[in-house]
Amino acid sequence: MKISRSVLLKAGAAIAILGVGLGAMFLLSSSKAEANKREVEPPLRKVETFIPQFKDIPYIVDGNGMVESSGSIEIYGTVSGKVTYSFKDLQSGTAVSKGELLLKIDSRQAENTLNLARAELIKAVASIVPQFKTGTDGLYGKWNSYLNSLNFSISDTRAIPEVSSSREKLLISTFGIYSAYYNVKNAEIQLEQHNIIAPFDGYISGSSILENSFISAGQPLFTLVDAENLKVSVPLTVDELSKIDVTVRPEVTISTSIGNAIELKGNLISKDIQMDRFSQMMNVYIEFTNPDLDSRFAPGNYVDISIAAMVLTNTAAVPRYAVIDNSFVYTYKDKLLSRENISIRAVSNDTVYMENTLPPDTEIITTILQKPLLGMKLSSLADDELVTGDTNEEDS
């Protein structure tokens, strides 16, 4: 079938028109995409920075421990018998003073034993005095004076006069004065054990003891606690101990673990010479006084301890979280992320103390960065504040 020329021309014209339209549409769409395309830069990370100040810093070693009485003693019965006197029934918490009679046990038999021993001593001395009457060496006057000093009412028998010659020694041995004297001293000691006297100011702890009750020798009676003079043992690491000079008895601040508003002062007095093999720590011992008997510092309570240690010279304090792997810090330099190695002198709680090894005016980044890349662009909050301040000044 033969196609006419007019049909071919019409078909060619239609194809040409369609091609021109498609080309125009492509040009229009590409120009629109170019018009909508813009260069978008990623936002700069804002960081906080500070310039460390190097100076002499008094280093403080912190710790904690349990308060103990420095003078707590257990009192046991040394003789058996009926209680004839009990100070306020020795109820727990009773305050007592040094030298106060706390407990008296029936001592009539012990008193009789002592008086019998004194009678034997008086008899022996009375027998020897006439032996010195004819002498001119003064022995008569010496032993006669000693005889007159002996009686049954004194609490402590006077010591035997000093022997000055072999004849005198022979006579007092022959008449049994030595044995009689020491029998008296033993009887006095036995009588003293029937009275229990407070050795220091303190407080009674234990079950009460009533009058007319019976106690036995070796029976635990009560505990006398010194609630004013106290001590604390605190475990420290070797590094912490190396910064404390124990020989100067450094000052210590003692505070309550709950609400540290109240503080007491004490001194570090000694330390162990052997390390605990499990904790790898060593105890130091602190003494302090609680004159007001504040119950928050009573024996058995846990307290916080701050020990004045050595002075760290030419040192700066840095937040612990700003130090990476205990070896370097991130820095802000020319608006880029950089890093500097550091040398640590000490670590205490949330603070790291470092030596002055950084270049001058180094800005340490204290913001925690996620996936930090050295050389990445940063923006400092300090710079932003400075720019804002300059703008405000220009507006005014």
Coordinates of C-alpha atoms in Angstrom, one line a residue:
M1 CA 0.0 0.0 0.0
K2 CA 1.5 3.3 -1.0
I3 CA 1.5 6.1 1.6
S4 CA 1.0 9.5 0.2
R5 CA 3.5 12.2 0.7
S6 CA 1.1 14.4 2.6
V7 CA 0.6 11.7 5.2
L8 CA 4.3 11.3 5.7
L9 CA 4.7 15.0 6.2
K10 CA 1.9 15.1 8.8
A11 CA 3.5 12.2 10.7
G12 CA 6.9 13.8 10.6
A13 CA 5.5 17.1 11.9
A14 CA 3.8 15.3 14.8
I15 CA 6.9 13.5 15.8
A16 CA 8.9 16.7 15.6
I17 CA 6.4 18.5 17.8
L18 CA 6.4 15.7 20.3
G19 CA 10.2 15.8 20.5
V20 CA 10.3 19.5 21.0
G21 CA 7.8 19.2 23.9
L22 CA 9.7 16.4 25.6
G23 CA 12.9 18.4 25.3
A24 CA 11.2 21.5 26.8
M25 CA 9.8 19.5 29.7
F26 CA 13.3 18.1 30.5
L27 CA 14.9 21.5 30.4
L28 CA 12.2 22.9 32.7
S29 CA 12.5 20.1 35.2
S30 CA 16.3 20.2 35.4
S31 CA 16.3 24.0 35.8
K32 CA 13.8 23.6 38.6
A33 CA 15.9 21.0 40.4
E34 CA 19.0 23.3 40.1
A35 CA 17.0 26.2 41.5
N36 CA 15.9 24.1 44.5
K37 CA 19.3 22.6 45.2
R38 CA 21.3 24.4 48.0
E39 CA 24.6 23.7 49.8
V40 CA 23.7 22.7 53.4
E41 CA 26.6 22.6 55.9
P42 CA 26.4 20.3 59.0
P43 CA 25.8 22.2 62.3
L44 CA 28.9 22.8 64.5
R45 CA 29.1 21.0 67.8
K46 CA 29.0 23.4 70.7
V47 CA 31.3 22.6 73.6
E48 CA 32.1 24.0 77.0
T49 CA 35.8 24.8 77.7
F50 CA 37.9 26.2 80.4
I51 CA 41.5 27.2 80.8
P52 CA 43.2 25.4 83.8
Q53 CA 44.8 27.5 86.5
F54 CA 48.0 26.1 87.8
K55 CA 48.8 26.9 91.4
D56 CA 49.7 25.3 94.8
I57 CA 46.7 23.2 95.9
P58 CA 46.4 21.6 99.4
Y59 CA 45.5 18.0 98.7
I60 CA 42.8 16.3 100.8
V61 CA 42.5 12.6 101.2
D62 CA 39.0 11.4 101.8
G63 CA 37.8 8.2 103.5
N64 CA 35.3 6.9 105.9
G65 CA 35.2 4.6 108.9
M66 CA 33.3 3.5 112.0
V67 CA 33.7 5.4 115.3
E68 CA 35.1 3.5 118.3
S69 CA 35.7 4.5 121.8
S70 CA 39.4 5.0 122.6
G71 CA 39.0 3.8 126.2
S72 CA 36.4 1.1 126.2
I73 CA 37.2 -1.7 128.7
E74 CA 35.4 -4.8 129.9
I75 CA 35.0 -5.1 133.7
Y76 CA 35.0 -8.6 135.2
G77 CA 34.5 -9.7 138.8
T78 CA 37.8 -10.7 140.5
V79 CA 36.2 -12.1 143.7
S80 CA 33.0 -13.8 144.6
G81 CA 30.4 -12.5 147.0
K82 CA 27.2 -10.6 147.6
V83 CA 26.8 -7.1 146.2
T84 CA 26.5 -4.6 149.0
Y85 CA 26.6 -1.4 146.8
S86 CA 25.8 -0.7 143.1
F87 CA 26.0 2.8 141.7
K88 CA 22.6 3.5 140.3
D89 CA 22.3 -0.3 139.7
L90 CA 24.9 0.1 137.0
Q91 CA 22.2 0.7 134.4
S92 CA 23.3 1.0 130.8
G93 CA 23.9 4.6 129.8
T94 CA 24.8 5.8 133.4
A95 CA 27.5 8.4 133.4
V96 CA 30.3 7.9 135.9
S97 CA 33.4 9.9 136.9
K98 CA 36.9 8.8 137.3
G99 CA 37.6 7.5 140.8
E100 CA 33.9 6.9 141.6
L101 CA 32.9 3.7 143.5
L102 CA 30.8 1.6 141.1
L103 CA 30.4 -1.7 142.9
K104 CA 31.2 -3.0 146.3
I105 CA 31.2 -6.7 147.2
D106 CA 30.9 -8.0 150.8
S107 CA 34.4 -7.7 152.1
R108 CA 34.1 -8.6 155.8
Q109 CA 36.1 -11.8 155.4
A110 CA 38.9 -10.0 153.4
E111 CA 39.0 -7.3 156.1
N112 CA 39.5 -9.9 158.8
T113 CA 42.3 -11.6 156.8
L114 CA 44.0 -8.2 156.5
N115 CA 43.7 -7.4 160.1
L116 CA 45.1 -10.8 161.1
A117 CA 48.1 -10.2 158.8
R118 CA 48.7 -6.7 160.3
A119 CA 48.6 -8.2 163.8
E120 CA 51.3 -10.6 162.8
L121 CA 53.4 -7.8 161.4
I122 CA 53.0 -5.6 164.5
K123 CA 53.9 -8.6 166.6
A124 CA 57.1 -9.2 164.6
V125 CA 58.2 -5.6 164.6
A126 CA 57.5 -5.3 168.4
S127 CA 59.7 -8.3 169.0
I128 CA 62.7 -6.9 167.1
V129 CA 62.6 -3.3 168.5
P130 CA 64.2 -4.3 171.9
Q131 CA 67.1 -5.9 170.0
F132 CA 68.2 -2.5 168.8
K133 CA 67.7 -0.7 172.1
T134 CA 71.3 -0.9 173.3
G135 CA 72.9 0.1 170.0
T136 CA 74.1 3.6 169.0
D137 CA 73.5 3.2 165.3
G138 CA 70.0 4.7 165.4
L139 CA 68.3 1.4 164.5
Y140 CA 66.1 1.5 167.7
G141 CA 64.6 4.9 166.8
K142 CA 64.0 3.8 163.1
W143 CA 62.2 0.6 164.0
N144 CA 60.3 2.1 166.9
S145 CA 59.0 4.8 164.6
Y146 CA 57.9 2.2 162.1
L147 CA 56.1 0.2 164.9
N148 CA 54.2 3.4 165.9
S149 CA 53.1 3.9 162.2
L150 CA 51.4 0.5 162.1
N151 CA 47.7 0.3 162.9
F152 CA 44.5 -1.3 161.7
S153 CA 42.8 1.8 160.2
I154 CA 45.3 2.7 157.5
S155 CA 44.5 1.6 153.9
D156 CA 48.1 1.2 152.8
T157 CA 50.7 -0.2 155.1
R158 CA 54.0 1.8 155.2
A159 CA 57.0 0.0 153.6
I160 CA 59.6 -1.6 155.7
P161 CA 62.5 0.7 156.6
E162 CA 65.6 0.4 154.4
V163 CA 68.1 -2.1 155.7
S164 CA 71.5 -0.5 156.4
S165 CA 73.6 -3.4 157.8
S166 CA 74.0 -7.1 157.6
R167 CA 73.2 -7.5 161.3
E168 CA 69.9 -5.6 160.8
K169 CA 69.0 -7.8 157.8
L170 CA 69.7 -10.9 159.8
L171 CA 67.5 -9.9 162.6
I172 CA 64.5 -8.8 160.6
S173 CA 64.7 -12.1 158.6
T174 CA 65.0 -14.1 161.8
F175 CA 61.9 -12.5 163.4
G176 CA 59.9 -13.0 160.2
I177 CA 59.3 -9.4 159.4
Y178 CA 59.7 -9.8 155.6
S179 CA 57.1 -12.6 155.4
A180 CA 54.7 -10.8 157.7
Y181 CA 54.9 -7.6 155.7
Y182 CA 54.2 -9.2 152.3
N183 CA 51.3 -11.2 153.8
V184 CA 49.8 -7.8 154.7
K185 CA 50.4 -6.4 151.2
N186 CA 48.7 -9.5 149.7
A187 CA 45.7 -9.1 152.0
E188 CA 45.4 -5.4 151.1
I189 CA 45.3 -6.3 147.4
Q190 CA 42.7 -8.9 148.0
L191 CA 40.6 -6.4 149.9
E192 CA 40.9 -3.8 147.1
Q193 CA 39.4 -6.3 144.6
H194 CA 36.1 -6.1 146.5
N195 CA 35.7 -2.5 145.3
I196 CA 35.4 -1.6 141.7
I197 CA 36.4 2.0 141.0
A198 CA 35.9 3.9 137.7
P199 CA 39.3 4.2 136.0
F200 CA 38.1 7.1 133.8
D201 CA 35.1 9.2 133.0
G202 CA 32.7 7.3 130.9
Y203 CA 29.3 5.5 130.5
I204 CA 28.1 2.1 131.6
S205 CA 27.1 -0.4 128.9
G206 CA 25.6 -3.7 129.8
S207 CA 23.0 -5.4 132.1
S208 CA 22.2 -3.7 135.4
I209 CA 23.6 -5.2 138.6
L210 CA 21.3 -4.9 141.7
E211 CA 22.3 -4.8 145.4
N212 CA 22.1 -8.1 147.3
S213 CA 22.7 -10.0 144.0
F214 CA 25.6 -12.5 143.9
I215 CA 28.5 -12.4 141.5
S216 CA 31.3 -14.8 140.9
A217 CA 35.0 -14.4 140.2
G218 CA 35.6 -14.1 136.4
Q219 CA 32.0 -13.1 135.7
P220 CA 31.6 -10.2 133.1
L221 CA 30.0 -7.3 134.9
F222 CA 29.7 -4.4 132.5
T223 CA 31.6 -2.3 129.9
L224 CA 32.9 1.1 130.7
V225 CA 32.8 3.2 127.5
D226 CA 34.7 6.5 127.0
A227 CA 32.2 8.4 124.8
E228 CA 34.2 11.6 124.7
N229 CA 37.6 10.4 123.5
L230 CA 37.1 8.5 120.2
K231 CA 39.0 7.0 117.4
V232 CA 38.4 5.9 113.8
S233 CA 40.4 3.5 111.5
V234 CA 40.3 4.4 107.8
P235 CA 41.6 2.2 105.0
L236 CA 43.6 4.0 102.4
T237 CA 45.4 3.1 99.2
V238 CA 49.2 3.2 98.8
D239 CA 48.9 6.2 96.5
E240 CA 46.9 8.1 99.1
L241 CA 49.3 7.1 101.9
S242 CA 52.2 8.4 99.9
K243 CA 50.8 11.9 100.1
I244 CA 50.4 11.9 103.9
D245 CA 53.1 12.7 106.4
V246 CA 52.0 10.7 109.4
T247 CA 55.0 12.0 111.5
V248 CA 53.5 15.5 111.7
R249 CA 50.1 14.2 113.0
P250 CA 48.1 16.0 110.2
E251 CA 44.7 17.5 111.0
V252 CA 41.6 15.6 110.2
T253 CA 38.0 16.8 109.7
I254 CA 35.4 14.3 110.9
S255 CA 31.8 14.8 109.6
T256 CA 28.6 12.7 109.8
S257 CA 27.8 10.6 106.7
I258 CA 24.3 11.9 106.6
G259 CA 24.1 15.7 106.5
N260 CA 27.7 17.0 106.8
A261 CA 26.7 20.2 108.6
I262 CA 28.4 19.2 111.8
E263 CA 32.2 18.7 111.9
L264 CA 34.8 17.8 114.5
K265 CA 38.5 18.1 114.3
G266 CA 41.0 15.4 115.1
N267 CA 44.5 14.2 114.3
L268 CA 46.0 11.2 112.4
I269 CA 48.2 9.5 115.0
S270 CA 49.5 6.3 113.4
K271 CA 49.1 3.8 110.6
D272 CA 49.5 0.0 110.1
I273 CA 52.8 -1.5 109.0
Q274 CA 51.1 -4.3 107.1
M275 CA 48.8 -4.1 104.1
D276 CA 45.6 -6.1 103.9
R277 CA 46.3 -8.7 101.2
F278 CA 42.7 -8.8 100.1
S279 CA 41.8 -5.1 99.8
Q280 CA 45.4 -3.9 99.1
M281 CA 44.8 -1.1 101.5
M282 CA 46.3 0.0 104.8
N283 CA 44.6 1.4 107.9
V284 CA 45.4 4.8 109.4
Y285 CA 44.2 5.7 112.9
I286 CA 42.6 9.0 113.9
E287 CA 41.7 10.3 117.4
F288 CA 39.3 13.0 118.2
T289 CA 37.0 14.2 121.0
N290 CA 33.3 14.7 121.2
P291 CA 33.0 17.0 124.2
D292 CA 29.2 17.7 123.6
L293 CA 28.5 13.9 123.3
D294 CA 26.8 14.5 120.0
S295 CA 25.0 11.2 119.3
R296 CA 25.9 11.5 115.6
F297 CA 29.5 10.8 116.5
A298 CA 28.7 8.1 119.1
P299 CA 30.7 4.8 118.9
G300 CA 29.2 2.6 116.2
N301 CA 28.3 5.4 113.8
Y302 CA 30.0 5.7 110.3
V303 CA 31.6 9.1 109.6
D304 CA 33.4 10.7 106.7
I305 CA 37.0 11.7 107.1
S306 CA 39.1 14.4 105.3
I307 CA 42.8 14.3 106.0
A308 CA 45.1 17.3 105.2
A309 CA 47.8 15.8 103.0
M310 CA 50.7 17.3 101.1
V311 CA 50.5 20.5 99.0
L312 CA 50.5 19.9 95.2
T313 CA 52.7 22.6 93.7
N314 CA 52.0 24.0 90.2
T315 CA 49.0 21.9 89.8
A316 CA 45.5 22.3 88.3
A317 CA 42.2 20.6 89.1
V318 CA 40.3 19.0 86.2
P319 CA 36.9 17.2 86.3
R320 CA 37.5 13.5 86.2
Y321 CA 35.2 12.9 83.3
A322 CA 37.2 15.3 81.1
V323 CA 40.3 13.1 81.3
I324 CA 40.3 10.3 78.8
D325 CA 41.9 6.9 79.7
N326 CA 43.9 8.7 82.5
S327 CA 46.3 10.0 79.9
F328 CA 44.9 12.9 77.8
V329 CA 42.3 15.6 77.5
Y330 CA 40.4 16.9 74.4
T331 CA 41.2 20.6 73.7
Y332 CA 39.7 23.4 71.7
K333 CA 42.3 24.9 69.3
D334 CA 41.6 27.1 66.3
K335 CA 37.9 26.0 66.5
L336 CA 39.0 22.5 65.9
L337 CA 39.0 19.4 68.1
S338 CA 42.5 18.5 69.3
R339 CA 44.1 16.6 72.2
E340 CA 46.9 17.0 74.7
N341 CA 48.6 14.3 76.8
I342 CA 48.7 15.1 80.6
S343 CA 50.6 13.9 83.7
I344 CA 48.4 13.0 86.6
R345 CA 49.6 13.8 90.2
A346 CA 46.6 12.6 92.1
V347 CA 43.0 11.6 91.9
S348 CA 40.3 12.4 94.5
N349 CA 36.6 11.6 94.0
D350 CA 35.5 13.4 90.9
T351 CA 38.7 15.5 90.5
V352 CA 42.0 14.9 88.7
Y353 CA 45.0 16.9 89.7
M354 CA 47.5 17.3 86.8
E355 CA 51.0 18.7 86.4
N356 CA 51.7 21.9 84.4
T357 CA 52.6 20.2 81.1
L358 CA 50.1 21.9 78.8
P359 CA 50.9 24.8 76.4
P360 CA 49.9 28.2 77.8
D361 CA 46.2 29.1 77.6
T362 CA 45.1 25.6 76.5
E363 CA 41.3 25.3 76.5
I364 CA 40.2 21.9 77.9
I365 CA 36.9 20.6 76.6
T366 CA 34.6 19.6 79.4
T367 CA 31.6 18.5 77.2
I368 CA 31.3 14.8 76.7
L369 CA 31.6 14.2 72.9
Q370 CA 30.0 11.4 71.0
K371 CA 32.3 9.8 68.4
P372 CA 34.9 12.6 68.5
L373 CA 37.2 13.0 65.5
L374 CA 40.4 14.9 65.8
G375 CA 40.3 18.0 63.5
M376 CA 36.5 18.2 63.5
K377 CA 35.1 21.8 63.6
L378 CA 33.7 22.9 66.9
S379 CA 32.0 26.0 68.4
S380 CA 32.8 27.1 71.9
L381 CA 30.0 28.4 74.1
A382 CA 32.5 30.9 75.5
D383 CA 33.0 32.3 71.9
D384 CA 29.2 32.6 71.4
E385 CA 28.8 34.5 74.7
L386 CA 31.6 36.8 73.7
V387 CA 30.0 37.5 70.3
T388 CA 26.6 38.1 71.9
G389 CA 28.1 40.5 74.4
D390 CA 29.8 42.5 71.6
T391 CA 26.5 42.7 69.7
N392 CA 24.7 44.0 72.7
E393 CA 27.4 46.6 73.3
E394 CA 27.1 47.8 69.6
D395 CA 23.3 48.0 69.9
S396 CA 23.6 50.1 73.0

